[in-house]
Short mmCIF file of C-alpha atoms in Angstrom, two decimals:
data_model
loop_
_atom_site.label_atom_id
_atom_site.label_comp_id
_atom_site.label_asym_id
_atom_site.label_seq_id
_atom_site.Cartn_x
_atom_site.Cartn_y
_atom_site.Cartn_z
CA TYR A 1138 108.21 172.90 9.92
CA GLU A 1139 107.99 169.97 7.53
CA ILE A 1140 110.97 168.07 6.21
CA ASN A 1141 110.47 167.46 2.50
CA MET A 1142 113.25 165.19 1.38
CA ALA A 1143 113.01 163.03 -1.72
CA SER A 1144 115.68 160.36 -1.95
CA PRO A 1145 117.20 159.47 -5.35
CA ALA A 1146 115.19 156.26 -5.31
CA THR A 1147 111.96 158.23 -4.73
CA LEU A 1148 112.67 160.69 -7.56
CA GLU A 1149 113.50 157.84 -9.90
CA ARG A 1150 110.22 156.12 -9.07
CA CYS A 1151 108.32 159.28 -10.05
CA LEU A 1152 109.78 159.15 -13.57
CA GLU A 1153 109.40 155.41 -14.08
CA ASP A 1154 105.86 155.11 -12.77
CA GLU A 1155 104.27 158.31 -14.12
CA CYS A 1156 106.01 159.12 -17.40
CA GLY A 1157 103.63 159.52 -20.36
CA ASP A 1158 101.83 156.39 -21.45
CA VAL A 1159 104.30 154.08 -19.65
CA LYS A 1160 102.52 152.89 -16.51
CA PHE A 1161 103.24 149.94 -14.28
CA ASP A 1162 100.74 148.18 -12.05
CA PRO A 1163 101.83 147.59 -9.38
CA PRO A 1164 104.38 150.45 -9.45
CA LEU A 1165 107.84 149.43 -10.63
CA TYR A 1166 109.55 149.92 -7.27
CA LYS A 1167 107.02 147.56 -5.66
CA GLN A 1168 107.73 144.98 -8.34
CA ARG A 1169 111.45 145.18 -7.56
CA TYR A 1170 110.88 144.75 -3.83
CA SER A 1171 108.44 141.91 -4.42
CA ALA A 1172 111.03 140.09 -6.51
CA VAL A 1173 113.53 140.31 -3.63
CA VAL A 1174 110.95 139.25 -1.04
CA GLU A 1175 110.01 136.23 -3.18
CA LEU A 1176 113.69 135.33 -3.50
CA ALA A 1177 114.18 135.58 0.26
CA GLN A 1178 111.10 133.41 0.74
CA LYS A 1179 112.44 130.82 -1.68
CA LEU A 1180 115.83 130.75 0.02
CA GLN A 1181 114.33 130.91 3.53
CA ALA A 1182 117.12 133.42 4.13
CA LYS A 1183 117.83 133.97 7.83
CA LYS A 1184 120.28 136.87 7.38
CA VAL A 1185 119.42 139.59 4.85
CA VAL A 1186 121.09 142.93 4.13
CA ASP A 1187 119.73 145.67 1.86
CA VAL A 1188 122.60 147.82 0.60
CA GLY A 1189 121.38 151.26 -0.46
CA CYS A 1190 118.21 150.88 1.63
CA ALA A 1191 117.24 154.60 1.36
CA ASP A 1192 113.73 154.93 2.88
CA CYS A 1193 113.74 151.28 4.06
CA LYS A 1194 110.65 150.19 2.13
CA LEU A 1195 112.18 146.80 1.41
CA LEU A 1196 113.02 146.29 5.08
CA ARG A 1197 109.41 147.03 6.03
CA GLN A 1198 108.29 144.08 3.90
CA LEU A 1199 111.05 141.70 4.95
CA ARG A 1200 110.57 142.25 8.69
CA ARG A 1201 107.22 140.44 8.48
CA LYS A 1202 108.88 137.20 7.42
CA GLN A 1203 109.15 134.81 10.34
CA PHE A 1204 112.18 132.98 8.94
CA ILE A 1205 114.44 136.06 8.99
CA GLU A 1206 116.63 136.36 12.10
CA GLU A 1207 118.90 139.28 11.16
CA LEU A 1208 117.83 142.16 8.93
CA VAL A 1209 120.23 145.00 8.11
CA GLY A 1210 119.83 148.17 6.06
CA VAL A 1211 122.94 150.00 4.80
CA ASP A 1212 123.13 153.39 3.11
CA ILE A 1213 125.87 155.93 2.51
CA ASP A 1214 123.49 158.79 3.38
CA SER A 1215 122.83 159.20 7.10
CA ILE A 1216 119.76 161.45 6.70
CA PRO A 1217 117.27 158.81 5.48
CA LEU A 1218 118.65 156.40 8.07
CA GLN A 1219 118.00 158.91 10.84
CA LEU A 1220 114.48 159.51 9.59
CA CYS A 1221 113.75 155.77 9.35
CA GLN A 1222 115.42 154.56 12.53
CA GLY A 1223 112.02 153.89 14.13
CA ILE A 1224 111.51 151.01 11.70
CA VAL A 1225 113.84 148.79 13.72
CA GLN A 1226 111.55 149.03 16.75
CA PRO A 1227 109.04 146.21 17.34
CA LEU A 1228 105.32 146.83 16.99
CA ILE A 1229 102.83 146.35 19.83
CA THR A 1230 101.67 143.15 18.17
CA ASP A 1231 105.24 141.82 18.30
CA PHE A 1232 104.94 141.79 22.09
CA LEU A 1233 101.45 140.28 22.09
CA VAL A 1234 102.40 137.52 19.65
CA PRO A 1235 106.19 137.04 19.84
CA ARG A 1236 108.03 135.64 16.85
CA PRO A 1237 109.04 131.98 16.92
CA ASN A 1238 112.62 132.97 16.01
CA PRO A 1239 114.88 135.81 17.19
CA LEU A 1240 115.10 138.94 15.05
CA VAL A 1241 117.76 141.64 15.16
CA MET A 1242 117.16 144.73 13.01
CA ARG A 1243 119.95 147.21 12.36
CA LEU A 1244 120.52 150.35 10.27
CA MET A 1245 124.13 151.15 9.36
CA GLN A 1246 125.82 153.98 7.52
CA GLY A 1247 128.51 152.84 5.13
CA SER A 1248 129.60 152.28 1.53
CA ILE A 1249 129.04 149.17 -0.55
CA ALA A 1250 132.62 149.55 -1.76
CA GLU A 1251 133.97 149.05 1.76
CA PRO A 1252 133.25 145.74 3.52
CA ASP A 1253 132.30 145.42 7.17
CA ARG A 1254 132.87 142.10 8.95
CA ARG A 1255 129.47 142.33 10.66
CA LEU A 1256 127.98 141.54 7.22
CA LEU A 1257 129.92 138.30 6.76
CA ASN A 1258 128.10 135.04 6.09
CA PHE A 1259 124.75 136.58 5.08
CA ASP A 1260 122.26 134.53 3.12
CA LEU A 1261 121.04 137.34 0.87
CA LEU A 1262 122.44 140.73 -0.12
CA ALA A 1263 120.05 143.01 -2.02
CA CYS A 1264 121.43 145.85 -4.13
CA ILE A 1265 118.40 147.48 -5.72
CA GLU A 1266 119.01 150.36 -8.18
CA VAL A 1267 122.32 151.28 -6.54
CA ILE A 1268 125.29 150.68 -8.83
CA GLU A 1269 124.18 153.32 -11.38
CA HIS A 1270 124.68 155.96 -8.65
CA LEU A 1271 128.34 155.04 -8.13
CA ASP A 1272 131.33 156.83 -9.65
CA PRO A 1273 133.61 154.53 -11.71
CA PRO A 1274 136.37 154.34 -9.04
CA VAL A 1275 133.80 153.30 -6.42
CA LEU A 1276 132.09 150.85 -8.76
CA ASP A 1277 135.43 149.19 -9.50
CA ARG A 1278 135.79 148.32 -5.80
CA VAL A 1279 132.32 146.80 -5.45
CA PRO A 1280 133.08 143.30 -6.83
CA GLU A 1281 135.97 142.73 -4.42
CA SER A 1282 133.99 144.12 -1.46
CA VAL A 1283 130.81 142.13 -2.11
CA PHE A 1284 131.91 138.99 -3.94
CA GLY A 1285 135.50 138.74 -2.73
CA VAL A 1286 135.23 139.65 0.98
CA LEU A 1287 131.63 139.56 2.21
CA ARG A 1288 130.68 136.67 -0.07
CA PRO A 1289 126.96 136.31 0.71
CA LYS A 1290 125.28 133.13 -0.50
CA VAL A 1291 123.06 135.05 -2.92
CA VAL A 1292 123.25 138.59 -4.32
CA ALA A 1293 120.22 140.22 -5.98
CA MET A 1294 121.14 143.28 -8.06
CA THR A 1295 118.98 145.52 -10.25
CA THR A 1296 119.81 148.49 -12.47
CA PRO A 1297 117.91 150.47 -15.13
CA ASN A 1298 117.79 149.09 -18.64
CA ALA A 1299 118.87 151.89 -20.97
CA GLU A 1300 117.18 150.22 -23.94
CA PHE A 1301 113.78 150.71 -22.30
CA ASN A 1302 114.17 154.52 -22.18
CA VAL A 1303 112.89 154.89 -25.75
CA LEU A 1304 109.41 154.11 -24.42
CA PHE A 1305 109.37 157.24 -22.25
CA PRO A 1306 107.81 159.97 -24.48
CA GLY A 1307 110.09 162.95 -25.12
CA PHE A 1308 112.76 161.57 -22.80
CA SER A 1309 116.53 161.87 -23.21
CA GLY A 1310 119.52 161.40 -20.93
CA PHE A 1311 119.35 159.40 -17.69
CA ARG A 1312 116.30 158.65 -15.56
CA HIS A 1313 117.77 160.52 -12.60
CA ALA A 1314 120.26 163.36 -12.37
CA ASP A 1315 122.38 161.41 -9.88
CA HIS A 1316 122.89 158.48 -12.27
CA ARG A 1317 126.49 158.12 -13.46
CA PHE A 1318 125.53 155.68 -16.19
CA GLU A 1319 122.69 153.49 -17.43
CA TRP A 1320 123.65 150.19 -19.02
CA THR A 1321 122.11 148.25 -21.86
CA ARG A 1322 121.37 144.58 -21.21
CA LYS A 1323 124.57 143.59 -23.01
CA GLU A 1324 126.69 145.95 -20.90
CA PHE A 1325 125.16 144.76 -17.64
CA GLN A 1326 125.53 141.09 -18.56
CA LEU A 1327 129.16 141.66 -19.51
CA TRP A 1328 129.89 143.26 -16.12
CA CYS A 1329 128.17 140.39 -14.30
CA SER A 1330 129.99 137.75 -16.34
CA THR A 1331 133.32 139.39 -15.48
CA VAL A 1332 132.40 139.17 -11.80
CA CYS A 1333 131.69 135.44 -12.14
CA GLU A 1334 135.03 134.90 -13.87
CA ARG A 1335 136.89 136.48 -10.94
CA TYR A 1336 134.85 135.08 -8.06
CA PRO A 1337 133.12 131.72 -7.39
CA TYR A 1338 129.59 132.77 -8.40
CA SER A 1339 127.07 131.89 -11.08
CA VAL A 1340 124.50 134.38 -12.38
CA GLU A 1341 120.99 134.34 -13.84
CA PHE A 1342 119.28 137.29 -15.52
CA SER A 1343 115.67 138.44 -15.41
CA GLY A 1344 113.87 141.74 -14.94
CA VAL A 1345 110.79 143.63 -13.74
CA GLY A 1346 108.55 146.08 -15.56
CA LYS A 1347 107.36 144.45 -18.78
CA PRO A 1348 107.25 146.63 -21.91
CA SER A 1349 104.02 147.24 -23.79
CA ALA A 1350 102.81 144.79 -26.40
CA GLY A 1351 104.91 144.86 -29.55
CA MET A 1352 107.95 146.35 -27.76
CA GLU A 1353 109.26 143.20 -26.10
CA HIS A 1354 112.58 143.59 -27.92
CA VAL A 1355 113.65 146.42 -25.57
CA GLY A 1356 113.49 144.15 -22.53
CA TYR A 1357 112.37 144.91 -18.99
CA CYS A 1358 112.45 148.41 -17.53
CA SER A 1359 114.76 147.21 -14.73
CA GLN A 1360 117.17 144.40 -15.41
CA MET A 1361 117.95 142.00 -12.61
CA ALA A 1362 120.87 139.67 -11.91
CA VAL A 1363 120.84 136.99 -9.20
CA PHE A 1364 124.32 135.76 -8.24
CA THR A 1365 124.64 132.45 -6.37
CA ARG A 1366 127.82 131.43 -4.58
CA LEU A 1367 129.03 128.10 -5.94
CA ASP A 1368 129.44 126.67 -2.44
CA ALA A 1369 126.19 128.23 -1.21
CA THR A 1370 124.98 124.88 0.15
CA SER A 1371 127.66 125.09 2.84
CA ASP A 1372 126.74 126.97 6.01
CA VAL A 1373 130.42 127.61 6.78
CA LEU A 1374 131.98 130.47 4.83
CA GLN A 1375 135.58 129.83 3.84
CA LEU A 1376 137.17 133.25 4.26
CA THR A 1377 140.10 134.27 2.09
CA THR A 1378 140.89 136.98 4.66
CA SER A 1379 140.63 136.78 8.44
CA ALA A 1380 137.54 138.45 9.89
CA GLU A 1381 139.69 140.59 12.19
CA ALA A 1382 141.52 142.02 9.18
CA ILE A 1383 138.31 143.16 7.51
CA GLY A 1384 137.39 145.79 10.07
CA MET A 1385 134.11 147.48 11.04
CA PRO A 1386 133.97 150.85 9.26
CA TYR A 1387 130.17 151.15 9.29
CA LYS A 1388 128.40 153.32 11.86
CA VAL A 1389 125.35 151.80 13.59
CA VAL A 1390 122.49 154.31 13.41
CA ALA A 1391 119.80 152.15 15.06
CA GLU A 1392 119.56 148.62 16.38
CA CYS A 1393 116.95 146.57 18.20
CA VAL A 1394 116.37 142.97 19.28
CA HIS A 1395 112.73 141.96 18.80
CA PRO A 1396 110.79 139.85 21.31
CA HIS A 1397 110.55 136.16 20.50
CA GLU A 1398 109.62 132.86 22.07
CA GLU A 1399 112.48 131.75 24.31
CA HIS A 1400 111.47 128.11 23.96
CA PRO A 1401 109.98 127.68 20.48
CA LEU A 1402 107.28 125.06 20.21
CA SER A 1403 107.54 122.11 17.86
CA PRO A 1404 105.01 122.03 14.99
CA LYS A 1405 103.02 119.39 16.89
CA GLU A 1406 103.00 121.49 20.06
CA LYS A 1407 101.89 124.56 18.09
CA LEU A 1408 99.03 122.59 16.57
CA CYS A 1409 98.01 121.32 20.01
CA ARG A 1410 97.95 124.84 21.44
CA GLU A 1411 95.93 126.25 18.55
CA ALA A 1412 93.49 123.33 18.66
CA GLU A 1413 92.94 123.85 22.39
CA TYR A 1414 92.23 127.53 21.80
CA TYR A 1415 89.71 127.02 19.00
CA LEU A 1416 87.99 124.12 20.74
CA ASN A 1417 87.44 126.34 23.76
CA LEU A 1418 86.30 129.17 21.48
CA LEU A 1419 83.71 126.95 19.84
CA LEU A 1420 82.52 125.74 23.23
CA GLN A 1421 82.11 129.25 24.62
CA GLN A 1422 80.26 130.37 21.49
CA LYS A 1423 77.91 127.44 21.85
CA LEU A 1424 77.20 128.30 25.47
CA ALA A 1425 76.70 131.97 24.60
CA THR A 1426 74.16 130.97 21.95
CA GLU A 1427 72.19 128.94 24.43
CA ASP A 1428 72.18 131.92 26.81
CA GLY A 1429 70.42 133.94 24.10
CA GLU A 1430 73.47 135.72 22.70
CA ASP A 1431 74.09 135.90 18.96
CA ASP A 1432 76.66 133.46 17.63
CA THR A 1433 77.63 134.38 14.10
CA ASN A 1434 81.24 133.25 14.06
CA SER A 1435 80.97 129.59 14.96
CA PRO A 1436 81.04 127.19 11.95
CA ASN A 1437 77.60 125.68 11.42
CA GLY A 1438 77.23 122.23 12.84
CA ALA A 1439 80.49 122.24 14.75
CA LEU A 1440 78.92 121.53 18.14
CA ILE A 1441 76.35 118.92 19.09
CA GLN A 1442 74.88 118.11 22.50
CA LEU A 1443 73.98 114.51 23.19
CA PRO A 1444 70.37 113.68 24.14
CA PRO A 1445 69.48 114.03 27.83
CA VAL A 1446 68.67 111.10 30.05
CA GLY A 1447 65.30 109.65 29.21
CA SER A 1448 65.27 110.89 25.65
CA THR A 1449 63.94 108.56 22.96
CA GLU A 1450 66.02 110.19 20.21
CA PRO A 1451 67.69 107.45 18.15
CA VAL A 1452 71.47 107.24 17.93
CA SER A 1453 71.38 107.53 14.14
CA GLU A 1454 70.41 111.21 14.37
CA THR A 1455 73.65 111.99 16.18
CA SER A 1456 75.82 109.76 14.01
CA ALA A 1457 76.39 112.66 11.60
CA LEU A 1458 78.74 113.91 14.24
CA PHE A 1459 81.22 111.28 13.07
CA GLY A 1460 80.31 111.08 9.42
CA SER A 1461 79.14 107.44 9.70
CA GLN A 1462 76.87 105.22 11.77
CA VAL A 1463 78.38 104.36 15.17
CA SER A 1464 77.14 102.28 18.05
CA LYS A 1465 76.25 103.60 21.47
CA ASP A 1466 79.36 102.11 23.02
CA GLU A 1467 81.62 103.57 20.29
CA THR A 1468 80.13 107.02 20.74
CA CYS A 1469 80.26 107.30 24.50
CA GLY A 1470 82.65 104.65 25.65
CA THR A 1471 80.01 103.57 28.20
CA GLU A 1472 77.21 101.04 28.33
CA SER A 1473 74.62 103.26 26.74
CA LEU A 1474 74.28 106.50 24.86
CA HIS A 1475 72.28 108.15 27.63
CA ALA A 1476 75.14 107.64 30.05
CA CYS A 1477 76.81 110.52 28.17
CA ASN A 1478 74.28 113.04 29.43
CA ASN A 1479 75.49 116.66 29.78
CA LYS A 1480 78.31 116.21 27.29
CA ILE A 1481 79.25 118.37 24.33
CA LEU A 1482 81.15 116.89 21.40
CA VAL A 1483 83.22 118.86 18.91
CA ARG A 1484 84.26 117.26 15.65
CA LEU A 1485 87.99 117.72 15.12
CA GLU A 1486 87.50 118.14 11.40
CA GLU A 1487 85.59 121.36 12.12
CA LEU A 1488 88.84 122.94 13.29
CA LEU A 1489 90.18 122.79 9.74
CA LYS A 1490 87.84 125.68 8.93
CA PHE A 1491 90.12 128.02 10.86
CA PRO A 1492 93.05 129.42 8.82
CA LYS A 1493 95.61 129.07 11.62
CA ILE A 1494 94.75 125.40 12.06
CA LYS A 1495 94.79 124.90 8.30
CA ASP A 1496 98.31 126.33 8.14
CA LEU A 1497 99.52 123.78 10.69
CA SER A 1498 97.52 120.73 9.67
CA SER A 1499 95.73 119.27 6.67
CA THR A 1500 93.80 116.41 8.30
CA ALA A 1501 91.78 115.73 11.42
CA GLU A 1502 94.10 112.82 12.14
CA GLU A 1503 97.02 115.23 12.58
CA ILE A 1504 94.91 117.27 15.01
CA ARG A 1505 94.00 114.13 16.95
CA SER A 1506 97.67 113.16 17.19
CA ALA A 1507 98.62 116.66 18.41
CA LEU A 1508 95.86 116.72 21.04
CA GLN A 1509 97.39 113.69 22.69
CA LEU A 1510 99.81 116.21 24.18
CA SER A 1511 96.96 118.21 25.72
CA GLN A 1512 96.36 118.19 29.46
CA THR A 1513 92.91 119.80 29.17
CA VAL A 1514 91.19 118.28 26.12
CA LYS A 1515 89.69 114.80 26.24
CA LEU A 1516 88.82 112.81 23.11
CA ASP A 1517 86.06 110.27 22.70
CA VAL A 1518 86.98 106.62 22.11
CA THR A 1519 86.91 107.06 18.33
CA GLY A 1520 89.39 109.94 18.53
CA ARG A 1521 87.24 111.99 16.16
CA CYS A 1522 85.69 114.34 18.70
CA ALA A 1523 86.69 116.39 21.70
CA VAL A 1524 84.45 115.80 24.70
CA PHE A 1525 83.47 118.52 27.17
CA ASP A 1526 81.30 118.34 30.29
CA TYR A 1527 78.21 120.50 30.06
CA PRO A 1528 78.60 123.34 32.60
CA GLU A 1529 76.32 123.21 35.62
CA SER A 1530 73.58 125.83 35.41
CA GLU A 1531 73.16 128.53 38.04
CA SER A 1532 69.80 127.13 39.15
CA GLU A 1533 71.37 123.72 39.72
CA SER A 1534 74.18 125.31 41.69
CA ASP A 1535 71.73 127.26 43.87
CA SER A 1536 69.61 124.17 44.43
CA SER A 1537 72.68 122.19 45.42
CA SER A 1538 73.71 124.86 47.92
CA GLU A 1539 70.22 125.04 49.49
CA THR A 1540 69.95 121.30 49.97
CA ASP A 1541 73.39 120.95 51.50
CA PRO A 1542 73.26 122.14 55.14
CA ASP A 1543 77.03 121.74 55.52
CA ASN A 1544 77.77 124.17 52.72
CA GLN A 1545 77.55 127.67 54.25
CA SER A 1546 80.01 129.41 51.88
CA VAL A 1547 78.98 131.73 49.09
CA ALA A 1548 81.16 131.94 45.98
CA TYR A 1549 81.37 134.99 43.80
CA GLU A 1550 82.63 134.36 40.29
CA ASP A 1551 85.05 136.76 38.69
CA ARG A 1552 86.87 135.44 35.58
CA GLY A 1553 87.75 132.15 37.19
CA THR A 1554 88.57 133.58 40.66
CA ALA A 1555 86.27 133.17 43.68
CA CYS A 1556 86.07 135.22 46.86
CA CYS A 1557 84.69 133.05 49.63
CA THR A 1558 83.23 133.64 53.08
CA GLY A 1559 82.10 131.28 55.75
CA GLN A 1560 85.37 129.31 55.98
CA PRO A 1561 88.02 131.87 56.99
CA ASP A 1562 90.48 129.25 58.15
CA SER A 1563 90.67 127.41 54.83
CA LEU A 1564 89.84 130.00 52.17
CA GLN A 1565 90.97 133.62 52.10
CA MET A 1566 89.58 136.50 50.09
CA GLY A 1567 90.68 136.20 46.45
CA THR A 1568 91.68 132.54 46.68
CA PRO A 1569 91.53 131.09 43.13
CA LEU A 1570 89.48 127.96 42.76
CA SER A 1571 91.01 125.31 40.54
CA LEU A 1572 88.83 123.91 37.77
CA GLU A 1573 88.88 120.34 36.60
CA PRO A 1574 89.36 119.75 32.84
CA GLY A 1575 86.07 120.31 31.05
CA GLU A 1576 84.65 122.68 33.70
CA TYR A 1577 83.81 126.24 32.62
CA TRP A 1578 82.24 129.28 34.24
CA ASP A 1579 78.95 130.38 32.78
#
């Protein structure tokens, strides 16, 4: 059988997004979530809780943010939490590419009017379209629970704007049958101002869901208040009540610790690793092209092979590699240009064409500085290019083996591992052969 359960938030979205001529693009609920995600991004919030998370759509967006280290969803209704508990589990890609920071995701059943000490010292508390579902006695306890006990650094709260309802054709009453009230902008601002008078918070008002042209006087469809704790710059929360006295009334429905890098790399180390990867990628694409394979992904002009020994090609034709005329000694670091035979140069500036590199660096000089940490990549004397030895061809390898009477072993290549015969005392089956920097299998 199929479970067909529409949460209050889902039913409310149906009215707001599909009522008469009032249409929002993107849908209003997405605009609300986007506003919270942008706020979390601005704050670089490490600990975020969504109170009244319902079907966890906001959590699905926030979990992608690398700066978040603890993400909690709270709802009074256990049914949507049970249905969404799989959201806390990591994806396959989370194991392939672990996060740089730890992440704990948790779903908890509980009431916003009752604090839980596990939610202390959070950076951001989101309360999206929740307070209008609360009975007056419960609503009266919310300020003390949220602003008096939990005291997150920032609270983002939205609620319907009753003044906007006139734009819904033929509509009367509340937007959802479970709503206990719907406030005008003046009523909501008065409630928020009272909170700030009682607790050390400031508040700013905005909204989502713009009205149609000529109806700006009714305000946004959803009004939004962002509360900021006055001592939010301090990482240490000064509690008015001991944490042990607060208690843990919430029930944990699902919890999971996501995989992450145990020893996070510094920005310079990350850039070095990415540069090594893309340099090798460009090299392999170049070699594949010369073997007759199609190479459609390599940036044009990224790779250049120096002239072979005996070539009369002038140096000036290869100077474009550096963007200016260079001498033979500057290019190769040896007595002559031709001494650099069987070398491949890669301009570091070409790496800036890759988005991942661009995110970590803005100049080739930064890449050059990062590659100084590399144990596998060599730079030319100018520091503008990575230098690779040209791999020895199969014919050259065969010729070398035939002319060397002392070499009676035969190597079989298999992804960098060789199985050798002919020298049983020194090499066993499956013995990996180490490669010097710059050496690659064809």
